[in-house]
Short mmCIF file of C-alpha atoms and ligand atoms in Angstrom, two decimals:
data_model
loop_
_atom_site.label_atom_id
_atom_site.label_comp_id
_atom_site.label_asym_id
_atom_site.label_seq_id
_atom_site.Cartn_x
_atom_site.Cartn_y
_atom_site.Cartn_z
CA UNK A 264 82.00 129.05 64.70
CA UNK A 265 78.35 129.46 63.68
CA UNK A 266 77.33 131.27 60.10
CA UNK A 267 79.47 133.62 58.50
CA UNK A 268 78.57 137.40 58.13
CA UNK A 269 78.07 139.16 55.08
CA UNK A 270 81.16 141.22 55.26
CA UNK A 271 80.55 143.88 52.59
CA UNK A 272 77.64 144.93 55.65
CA UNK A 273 80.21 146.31 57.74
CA UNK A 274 82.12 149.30 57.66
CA UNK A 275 83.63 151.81 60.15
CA UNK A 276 86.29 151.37 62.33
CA UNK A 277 85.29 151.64 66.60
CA UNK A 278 87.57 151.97 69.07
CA UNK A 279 85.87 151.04 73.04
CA UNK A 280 86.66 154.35 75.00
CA UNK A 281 86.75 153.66 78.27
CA UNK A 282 86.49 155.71 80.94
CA UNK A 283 86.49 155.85 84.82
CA UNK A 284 84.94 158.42 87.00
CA UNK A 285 84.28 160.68 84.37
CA UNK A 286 88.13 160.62 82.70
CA UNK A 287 89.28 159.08 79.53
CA UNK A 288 91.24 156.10 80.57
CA UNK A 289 95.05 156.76 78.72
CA UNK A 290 94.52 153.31 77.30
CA UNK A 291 91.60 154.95 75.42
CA UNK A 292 93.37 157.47 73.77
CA UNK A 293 95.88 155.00 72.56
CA UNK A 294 93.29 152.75 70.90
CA UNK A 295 92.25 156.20 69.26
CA UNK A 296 95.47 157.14 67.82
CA UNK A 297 96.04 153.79 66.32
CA UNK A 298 92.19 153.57 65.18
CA UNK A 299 92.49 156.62 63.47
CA UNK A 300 95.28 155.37 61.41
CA UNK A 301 93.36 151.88 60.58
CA UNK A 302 90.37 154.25 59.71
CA UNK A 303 92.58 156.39 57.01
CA UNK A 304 93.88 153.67 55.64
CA UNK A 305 90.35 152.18 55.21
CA UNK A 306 88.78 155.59 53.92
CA UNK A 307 86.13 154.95 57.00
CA UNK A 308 85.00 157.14 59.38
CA UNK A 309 86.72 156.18 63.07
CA UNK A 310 84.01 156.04 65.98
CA UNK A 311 84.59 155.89 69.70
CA UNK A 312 81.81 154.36 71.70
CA UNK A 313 81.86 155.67 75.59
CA UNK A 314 79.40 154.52 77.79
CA UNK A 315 78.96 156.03 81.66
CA UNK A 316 77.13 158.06 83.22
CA UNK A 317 77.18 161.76 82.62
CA UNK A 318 79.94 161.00 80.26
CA UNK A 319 78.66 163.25 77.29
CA UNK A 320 81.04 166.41 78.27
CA UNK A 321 84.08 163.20 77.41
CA UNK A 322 82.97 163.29 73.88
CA UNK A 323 84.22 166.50 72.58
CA UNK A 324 87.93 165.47 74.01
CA UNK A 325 87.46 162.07 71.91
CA UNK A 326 86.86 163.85 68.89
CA UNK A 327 89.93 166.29 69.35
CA UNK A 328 91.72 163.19 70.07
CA UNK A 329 90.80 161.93 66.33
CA UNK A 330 87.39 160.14 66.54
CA UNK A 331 84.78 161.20 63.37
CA UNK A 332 81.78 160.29 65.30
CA UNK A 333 81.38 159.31 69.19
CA UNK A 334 78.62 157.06 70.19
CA UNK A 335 77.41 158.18 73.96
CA UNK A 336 75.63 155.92 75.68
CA UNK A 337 74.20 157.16 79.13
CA UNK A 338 72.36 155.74 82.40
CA UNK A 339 73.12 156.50 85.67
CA UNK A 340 73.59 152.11 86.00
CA UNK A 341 76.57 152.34 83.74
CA UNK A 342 78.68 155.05 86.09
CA UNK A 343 80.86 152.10 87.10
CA UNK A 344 82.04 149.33 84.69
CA UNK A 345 79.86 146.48 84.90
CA UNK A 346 80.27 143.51 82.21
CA UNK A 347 76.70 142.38 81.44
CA UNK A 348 75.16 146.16 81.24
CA UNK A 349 78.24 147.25 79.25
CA UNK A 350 78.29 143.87 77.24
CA UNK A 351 74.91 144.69 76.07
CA UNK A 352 74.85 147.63 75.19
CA UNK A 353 77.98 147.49 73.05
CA UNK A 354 76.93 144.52 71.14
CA UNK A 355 73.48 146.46 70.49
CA UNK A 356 74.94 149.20 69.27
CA UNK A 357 77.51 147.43 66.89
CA UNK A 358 74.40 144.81 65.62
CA UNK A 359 73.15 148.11 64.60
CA UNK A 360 76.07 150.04 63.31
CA UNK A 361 78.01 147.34 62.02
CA UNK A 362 81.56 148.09 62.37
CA UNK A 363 84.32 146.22 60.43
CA UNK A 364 86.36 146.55 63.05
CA UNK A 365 86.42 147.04 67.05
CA UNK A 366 89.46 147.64 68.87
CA UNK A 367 89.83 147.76 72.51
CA UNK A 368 92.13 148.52 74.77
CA UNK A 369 93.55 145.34 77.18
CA UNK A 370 92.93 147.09 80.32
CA UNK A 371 91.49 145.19 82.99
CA UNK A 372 87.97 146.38 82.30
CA UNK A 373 88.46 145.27 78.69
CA UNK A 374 90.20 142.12 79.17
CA UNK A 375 86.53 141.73 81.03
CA UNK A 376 84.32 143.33 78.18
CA UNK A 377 86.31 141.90 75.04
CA UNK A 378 85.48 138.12 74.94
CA UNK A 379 81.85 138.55 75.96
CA UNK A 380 81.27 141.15 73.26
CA UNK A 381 83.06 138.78 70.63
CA UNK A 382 81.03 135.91 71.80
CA UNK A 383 77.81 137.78 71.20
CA UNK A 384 78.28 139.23 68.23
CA UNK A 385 79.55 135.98 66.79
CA UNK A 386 83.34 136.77 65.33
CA UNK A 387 86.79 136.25 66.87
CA UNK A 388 89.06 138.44 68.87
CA UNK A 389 93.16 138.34 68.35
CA UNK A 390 93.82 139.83 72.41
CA UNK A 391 97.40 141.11 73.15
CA UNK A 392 98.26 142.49 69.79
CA UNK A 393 101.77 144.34 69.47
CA UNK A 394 101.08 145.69 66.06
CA UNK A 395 97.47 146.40 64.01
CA UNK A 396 97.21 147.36 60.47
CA UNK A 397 95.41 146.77 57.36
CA UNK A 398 95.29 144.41 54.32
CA UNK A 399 93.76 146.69 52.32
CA UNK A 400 93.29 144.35 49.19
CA UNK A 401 91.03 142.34 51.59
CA UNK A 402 89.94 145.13 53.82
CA UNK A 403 91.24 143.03 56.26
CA UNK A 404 92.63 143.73 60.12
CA UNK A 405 96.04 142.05 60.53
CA UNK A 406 96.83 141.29 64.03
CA UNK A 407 100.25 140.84 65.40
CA UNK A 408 100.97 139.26 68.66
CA UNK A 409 103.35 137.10 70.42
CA UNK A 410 102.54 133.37 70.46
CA UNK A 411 103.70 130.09 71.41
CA UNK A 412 105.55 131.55 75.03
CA UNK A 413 106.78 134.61 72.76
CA UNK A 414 109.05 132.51 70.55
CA UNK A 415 106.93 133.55 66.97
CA UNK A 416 105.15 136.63 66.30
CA UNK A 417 101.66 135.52 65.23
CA UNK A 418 99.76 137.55 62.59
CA UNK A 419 96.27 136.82 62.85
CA UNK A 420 93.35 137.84 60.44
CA UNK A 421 89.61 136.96 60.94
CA UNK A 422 87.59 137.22 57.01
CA UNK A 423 84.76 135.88 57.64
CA UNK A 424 83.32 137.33 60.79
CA UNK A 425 82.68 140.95 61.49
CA UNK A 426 83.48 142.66 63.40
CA UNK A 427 87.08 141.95 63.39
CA UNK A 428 88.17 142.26 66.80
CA UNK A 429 91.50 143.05 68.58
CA UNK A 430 93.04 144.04 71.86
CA UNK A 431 95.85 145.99 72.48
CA UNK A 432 97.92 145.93 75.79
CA UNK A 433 98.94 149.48 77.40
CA UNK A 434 101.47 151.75 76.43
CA UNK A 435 101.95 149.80 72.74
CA UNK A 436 100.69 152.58 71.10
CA UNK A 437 101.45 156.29 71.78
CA UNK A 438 98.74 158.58 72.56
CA UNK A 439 97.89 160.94 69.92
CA UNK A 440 98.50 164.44 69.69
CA UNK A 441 95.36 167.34 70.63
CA UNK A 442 93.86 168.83 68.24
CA UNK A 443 91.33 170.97 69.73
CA UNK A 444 89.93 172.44 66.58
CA UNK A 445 88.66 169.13 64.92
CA UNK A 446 84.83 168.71 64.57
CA UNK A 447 82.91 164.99 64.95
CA UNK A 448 79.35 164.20 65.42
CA UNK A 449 78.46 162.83 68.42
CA UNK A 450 74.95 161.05 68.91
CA UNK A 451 73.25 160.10 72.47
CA UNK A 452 72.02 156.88 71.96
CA UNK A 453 68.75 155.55 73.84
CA UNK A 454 69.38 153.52 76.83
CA UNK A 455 67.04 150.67 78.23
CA UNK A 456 68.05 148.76 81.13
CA UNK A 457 65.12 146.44 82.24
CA UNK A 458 65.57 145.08 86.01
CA UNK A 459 66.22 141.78 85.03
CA UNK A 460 69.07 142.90 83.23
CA UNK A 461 70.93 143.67 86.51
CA UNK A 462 72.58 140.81 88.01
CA UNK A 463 75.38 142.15 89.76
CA UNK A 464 75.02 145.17 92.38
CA UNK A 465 78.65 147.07 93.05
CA UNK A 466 78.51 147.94 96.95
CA UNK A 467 81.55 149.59 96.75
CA UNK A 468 84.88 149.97 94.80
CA UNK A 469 88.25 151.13 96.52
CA UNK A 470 91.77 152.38 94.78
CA UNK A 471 94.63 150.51 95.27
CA UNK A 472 96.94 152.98 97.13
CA UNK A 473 99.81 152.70 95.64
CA UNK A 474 101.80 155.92 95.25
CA UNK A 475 104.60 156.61 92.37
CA UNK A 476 104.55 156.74 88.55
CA UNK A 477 103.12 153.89 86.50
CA UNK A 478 105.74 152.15 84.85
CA UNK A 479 104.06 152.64 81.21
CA UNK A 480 104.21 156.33 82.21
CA UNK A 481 108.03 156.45 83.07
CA UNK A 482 110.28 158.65 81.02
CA UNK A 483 113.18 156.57 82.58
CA UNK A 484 113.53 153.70 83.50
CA UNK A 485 116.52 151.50 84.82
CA UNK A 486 115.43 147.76 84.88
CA UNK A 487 116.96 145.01 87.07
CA UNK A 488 117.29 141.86 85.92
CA UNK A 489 119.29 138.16 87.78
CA UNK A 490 122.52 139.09 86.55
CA UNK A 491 122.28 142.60 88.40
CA UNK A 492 119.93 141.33 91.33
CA UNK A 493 122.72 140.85 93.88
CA UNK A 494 122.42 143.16 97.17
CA UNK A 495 125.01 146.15 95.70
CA UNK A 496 123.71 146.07 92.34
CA UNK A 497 120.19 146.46 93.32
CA UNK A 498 121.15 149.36 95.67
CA UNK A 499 123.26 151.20 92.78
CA UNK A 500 119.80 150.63 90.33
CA UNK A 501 117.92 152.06 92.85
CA UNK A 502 120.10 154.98 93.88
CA UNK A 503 120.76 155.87 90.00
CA UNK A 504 116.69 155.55 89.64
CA UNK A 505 116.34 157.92 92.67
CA UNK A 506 119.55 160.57 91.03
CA UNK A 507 118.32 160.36 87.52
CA UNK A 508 114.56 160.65 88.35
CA UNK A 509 113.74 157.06 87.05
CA UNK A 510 111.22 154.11 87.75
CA UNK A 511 112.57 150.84 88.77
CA UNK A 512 111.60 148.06 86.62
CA UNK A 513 112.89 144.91 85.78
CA UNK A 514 112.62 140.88 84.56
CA UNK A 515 110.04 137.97 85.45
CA UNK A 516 112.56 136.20 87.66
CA UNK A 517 113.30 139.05 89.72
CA UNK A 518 109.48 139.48 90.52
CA UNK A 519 109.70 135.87 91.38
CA UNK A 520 112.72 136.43 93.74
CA UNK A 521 110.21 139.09 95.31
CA UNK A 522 113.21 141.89 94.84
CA UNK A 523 110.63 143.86 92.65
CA UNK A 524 106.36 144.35 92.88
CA UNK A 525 104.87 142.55 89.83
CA UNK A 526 103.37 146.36 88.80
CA UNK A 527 106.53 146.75 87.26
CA UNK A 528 107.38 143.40 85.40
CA UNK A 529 108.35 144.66 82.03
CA UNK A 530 107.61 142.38 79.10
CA UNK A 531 105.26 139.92 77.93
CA UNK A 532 103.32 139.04 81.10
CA UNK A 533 104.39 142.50 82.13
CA UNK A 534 103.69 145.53 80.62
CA UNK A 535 104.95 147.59 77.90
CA UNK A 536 106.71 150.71 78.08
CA UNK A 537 107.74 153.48 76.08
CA UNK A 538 110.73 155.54 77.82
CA UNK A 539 113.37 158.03 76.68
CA UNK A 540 116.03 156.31 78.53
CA UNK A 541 115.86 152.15 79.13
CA UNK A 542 119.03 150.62 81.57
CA UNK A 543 118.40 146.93 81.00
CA UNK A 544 120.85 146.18 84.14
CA UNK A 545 122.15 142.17 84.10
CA UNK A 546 119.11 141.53 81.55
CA UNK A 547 119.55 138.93 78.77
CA UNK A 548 117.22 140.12 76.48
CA UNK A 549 114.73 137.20 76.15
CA UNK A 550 112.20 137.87 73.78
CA UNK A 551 109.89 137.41 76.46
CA UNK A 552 111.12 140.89 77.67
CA UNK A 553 111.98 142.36 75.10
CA UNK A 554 108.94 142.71 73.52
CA UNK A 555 108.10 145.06 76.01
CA UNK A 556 110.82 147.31 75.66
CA UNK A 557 110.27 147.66 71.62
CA UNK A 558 109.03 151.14 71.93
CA UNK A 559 111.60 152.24 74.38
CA UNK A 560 113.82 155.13 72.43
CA UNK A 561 117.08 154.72 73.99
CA UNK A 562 118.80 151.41 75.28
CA UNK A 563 121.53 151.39 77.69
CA UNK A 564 122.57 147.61 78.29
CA UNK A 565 124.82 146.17 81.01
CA UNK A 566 125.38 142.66 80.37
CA UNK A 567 128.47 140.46 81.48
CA UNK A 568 128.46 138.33 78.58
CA UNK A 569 129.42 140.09 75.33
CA UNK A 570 127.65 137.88 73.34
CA UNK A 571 123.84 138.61 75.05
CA UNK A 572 121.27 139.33 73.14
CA UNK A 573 119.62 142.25 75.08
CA UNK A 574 122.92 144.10 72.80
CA UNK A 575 121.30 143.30 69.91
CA UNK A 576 118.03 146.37 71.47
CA UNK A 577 120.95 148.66 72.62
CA UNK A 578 122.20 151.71 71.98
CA UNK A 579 124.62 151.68 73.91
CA UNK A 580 126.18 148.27 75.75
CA UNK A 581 128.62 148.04 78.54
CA UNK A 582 130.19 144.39 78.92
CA UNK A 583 130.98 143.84 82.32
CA UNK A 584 129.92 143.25 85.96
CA UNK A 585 127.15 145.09 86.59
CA UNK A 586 128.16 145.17 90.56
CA UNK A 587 131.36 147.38 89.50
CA UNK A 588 129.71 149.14 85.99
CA UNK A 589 126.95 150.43 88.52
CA UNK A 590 128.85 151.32 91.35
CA UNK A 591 130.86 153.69 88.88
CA UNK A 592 127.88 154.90 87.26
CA UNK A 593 126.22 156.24 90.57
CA UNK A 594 129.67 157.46 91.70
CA UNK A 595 129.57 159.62 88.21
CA UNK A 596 126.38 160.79 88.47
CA UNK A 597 126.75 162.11 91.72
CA UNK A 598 130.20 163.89 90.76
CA UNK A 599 128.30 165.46 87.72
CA UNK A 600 125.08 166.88 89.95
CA UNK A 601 127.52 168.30 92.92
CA UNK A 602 129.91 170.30 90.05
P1 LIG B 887 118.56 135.64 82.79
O1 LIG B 887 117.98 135.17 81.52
O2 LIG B 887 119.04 134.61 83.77
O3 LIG B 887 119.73 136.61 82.41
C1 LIG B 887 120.64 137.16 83.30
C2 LIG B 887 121.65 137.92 82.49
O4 LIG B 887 122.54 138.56 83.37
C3 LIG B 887 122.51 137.03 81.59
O5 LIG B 887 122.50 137.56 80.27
C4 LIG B 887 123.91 137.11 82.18
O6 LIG B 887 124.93 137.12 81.19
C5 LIG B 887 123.86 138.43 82.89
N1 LIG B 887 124.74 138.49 84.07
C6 LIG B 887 124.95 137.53 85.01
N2 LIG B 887 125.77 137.99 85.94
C7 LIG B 887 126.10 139.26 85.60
C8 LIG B 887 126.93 140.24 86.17
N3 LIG B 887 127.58 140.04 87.31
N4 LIG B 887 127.04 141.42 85.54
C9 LIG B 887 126.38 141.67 84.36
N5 LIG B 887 125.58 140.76 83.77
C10 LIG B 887 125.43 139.56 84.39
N6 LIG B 887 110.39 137.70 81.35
C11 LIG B 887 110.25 139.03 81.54
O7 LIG B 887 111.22 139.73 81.85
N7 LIG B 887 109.01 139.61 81.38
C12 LIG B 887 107.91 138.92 81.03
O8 LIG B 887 106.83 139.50 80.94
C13 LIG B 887 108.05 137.52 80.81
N8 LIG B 887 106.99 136.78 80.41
C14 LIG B 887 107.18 135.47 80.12
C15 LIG B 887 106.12 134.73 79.62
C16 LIG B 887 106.29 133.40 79.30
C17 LIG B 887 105.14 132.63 78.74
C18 LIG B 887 107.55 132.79 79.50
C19 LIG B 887 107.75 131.34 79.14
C20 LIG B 887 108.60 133.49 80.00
C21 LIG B 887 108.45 134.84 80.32
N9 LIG B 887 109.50 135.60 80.82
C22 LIG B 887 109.33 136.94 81.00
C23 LIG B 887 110.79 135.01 81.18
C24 LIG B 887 111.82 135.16 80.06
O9 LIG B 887 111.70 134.08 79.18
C25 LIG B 887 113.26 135.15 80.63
O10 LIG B 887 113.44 133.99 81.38
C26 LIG B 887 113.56 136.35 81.51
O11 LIG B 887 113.24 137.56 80.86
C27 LIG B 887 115.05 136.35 81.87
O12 LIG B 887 115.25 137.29 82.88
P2 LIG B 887 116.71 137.85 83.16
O13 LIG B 887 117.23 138.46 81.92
O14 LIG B 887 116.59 138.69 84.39
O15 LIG B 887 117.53 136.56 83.59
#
């Protein structure tokens, strides 16, 4: 990596708040909770930068949600997400800011934006991070993420490039409460976009139509995994998902065996979730998956072998078959709703 920045430059943490249509991505809002925590613990100020189109009425909510100071950057070229136009105009505003540290959240759009604005500005990026704090003797961001096929936890630090750069996957961090009293400054930045700057034309963009909850949304969720993938088992998961108001989720393998849509692959090629209840259903706790279950409150596991380690995340564990162990479960539930 080319020269090293003067570090005692940069200060301020910035948090990417992405938007679509005119709404605060949920991903944003997370990145906000967790960079207002960084920012206390620095004694900075915590900005969020939103770029868009007509996006200033966005900023107020960003400051309730915890931000000091929001950034706004508007043309009508940046209503939809484009990665040179937003590229540049992020790194131009953090050349001139100087931020210690940027945090963004791994949605698609900044899986896209991420590298490119790390490249630019010349410092590293730790992507996928399951855990962000601070080293404060060093003023440092430590990065935790999975490594190696998810058999280590990583923690990665980057001191001698600003800013210091991470991404955070969905639903890892809570979003923050409301508070619609707090007061930030928010500045409209200047915006020059010079033809030659736009390479890429978006003729159109479509939804996906897919209908149901997001899985990182679920209160509930009972998860399949090989050991419960048989016909009758599947059926009883479904039919206790359908009873108890619950998403289906489940394991790599059983996205594999097509029985479940990738959408709702739990884990680390999955995503993360953060339900009330979690059934891990013939799951044998691979760290792989389990890593996306950390933030789940309350563990129900059904595991044949007494010795699995998905027990070890439980709060509760049934050893048995999961054909028979579901079977009765649905039977009960449906006993208890017709009383
Ligand atoms: P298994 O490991 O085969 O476990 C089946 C379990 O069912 C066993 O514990 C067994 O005792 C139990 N069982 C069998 N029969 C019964 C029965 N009749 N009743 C009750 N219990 C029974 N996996 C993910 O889930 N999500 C990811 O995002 C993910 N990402 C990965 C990324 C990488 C880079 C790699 C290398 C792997 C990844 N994996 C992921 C795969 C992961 O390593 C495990 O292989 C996977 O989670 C195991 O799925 P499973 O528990 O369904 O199957």
């Amino acid at each position: 990596m080319a020269d090293k920045a003067d570090v005692t430059k940069h200060k301020g943490v910035w948090v990417f708040a992405e938007q679509q249509d005119g709404k605060l991505a949920k991903i944003a809002l997370e990145m906000l909770g967790k960079g207002r925590d960084l920012a206390d613990k620095l004694g900075v100020d915590l900005t969020a930068v939103l770029l868009g189109a007509a996006v200033k009425p966005l900023a107020d909510d960003l400051v309730a949600y915890g931000a000091d100071k929001v950034i706004v950057a508007e043309h009508p070229e940046l209503a939809e997400y484009r990665t040179e136009l937003y590229t540049k105009i992020v790194c131009e505003q953090a050349d001139k800011a100087k931020p210690e540290v940027l945090i963004i959240g791994a949605s698609p759009i900044g899986r896209d934006l991420t590298p490119r604005v790390s490249f630019r500005l010349n410092t590293g990026c730790t992507a996928d991070c399951t855990e962000l704090d601070i080293d404060l003797d060093e003023r440092l961001l430590v990065s935790t993420r999975p490594a190696f096929g998810g058999n280590v936890m990583a923690t990665i630090i980057c001191p001698e490039h600003r800013p210091q750069m991470s991404t955070v996957r969905p639903g890892v961090f809570a979003v923050p409460e409301k508070k619609a009293g707090r007061t930030g400054e928010i500045t409209v930045v200047d915006v020059t976009i010079a033809p030659t700057d736009i390479n890429v034309t978006v003729l159109e963009s479509s939804k996906s139509d897919k209908h149901g909850t997001d899985i990182q949304d679920a209160v509930k969720i009972v998860s399949v995994g090989l050991g419960a993938s048989d016909d009758v088992s599947f059926k009883a998961i479904q039919e206790i998902a359908s009873l108890i108001g619950a998403e289906v989720g489940g394991t790599r393998p059983c996205v594999e065996k097509v029985l479940i849509d990738h959408g709702v692959q739990i884990g680390q090629t999955g995503k993360n979730v953060r339900p009330e209840l979690y059934m891990a259903c013939g799951i044998s706790g691979a760290v792989q998956h389990t890593t996306g279950i950390s933030n789940a409150k309350y563990v129900v596991a059904i595991n044949k072998d007494p010795n699995a380690e998905i027990f070890k995340f439980a709060n509760v564990g049934i050893a048995g078959d999961a054909k028979q162990i579901l079977t009765a479960i649905v039977k009960e539930i449906k006993a208890v709703q017709q009383k």
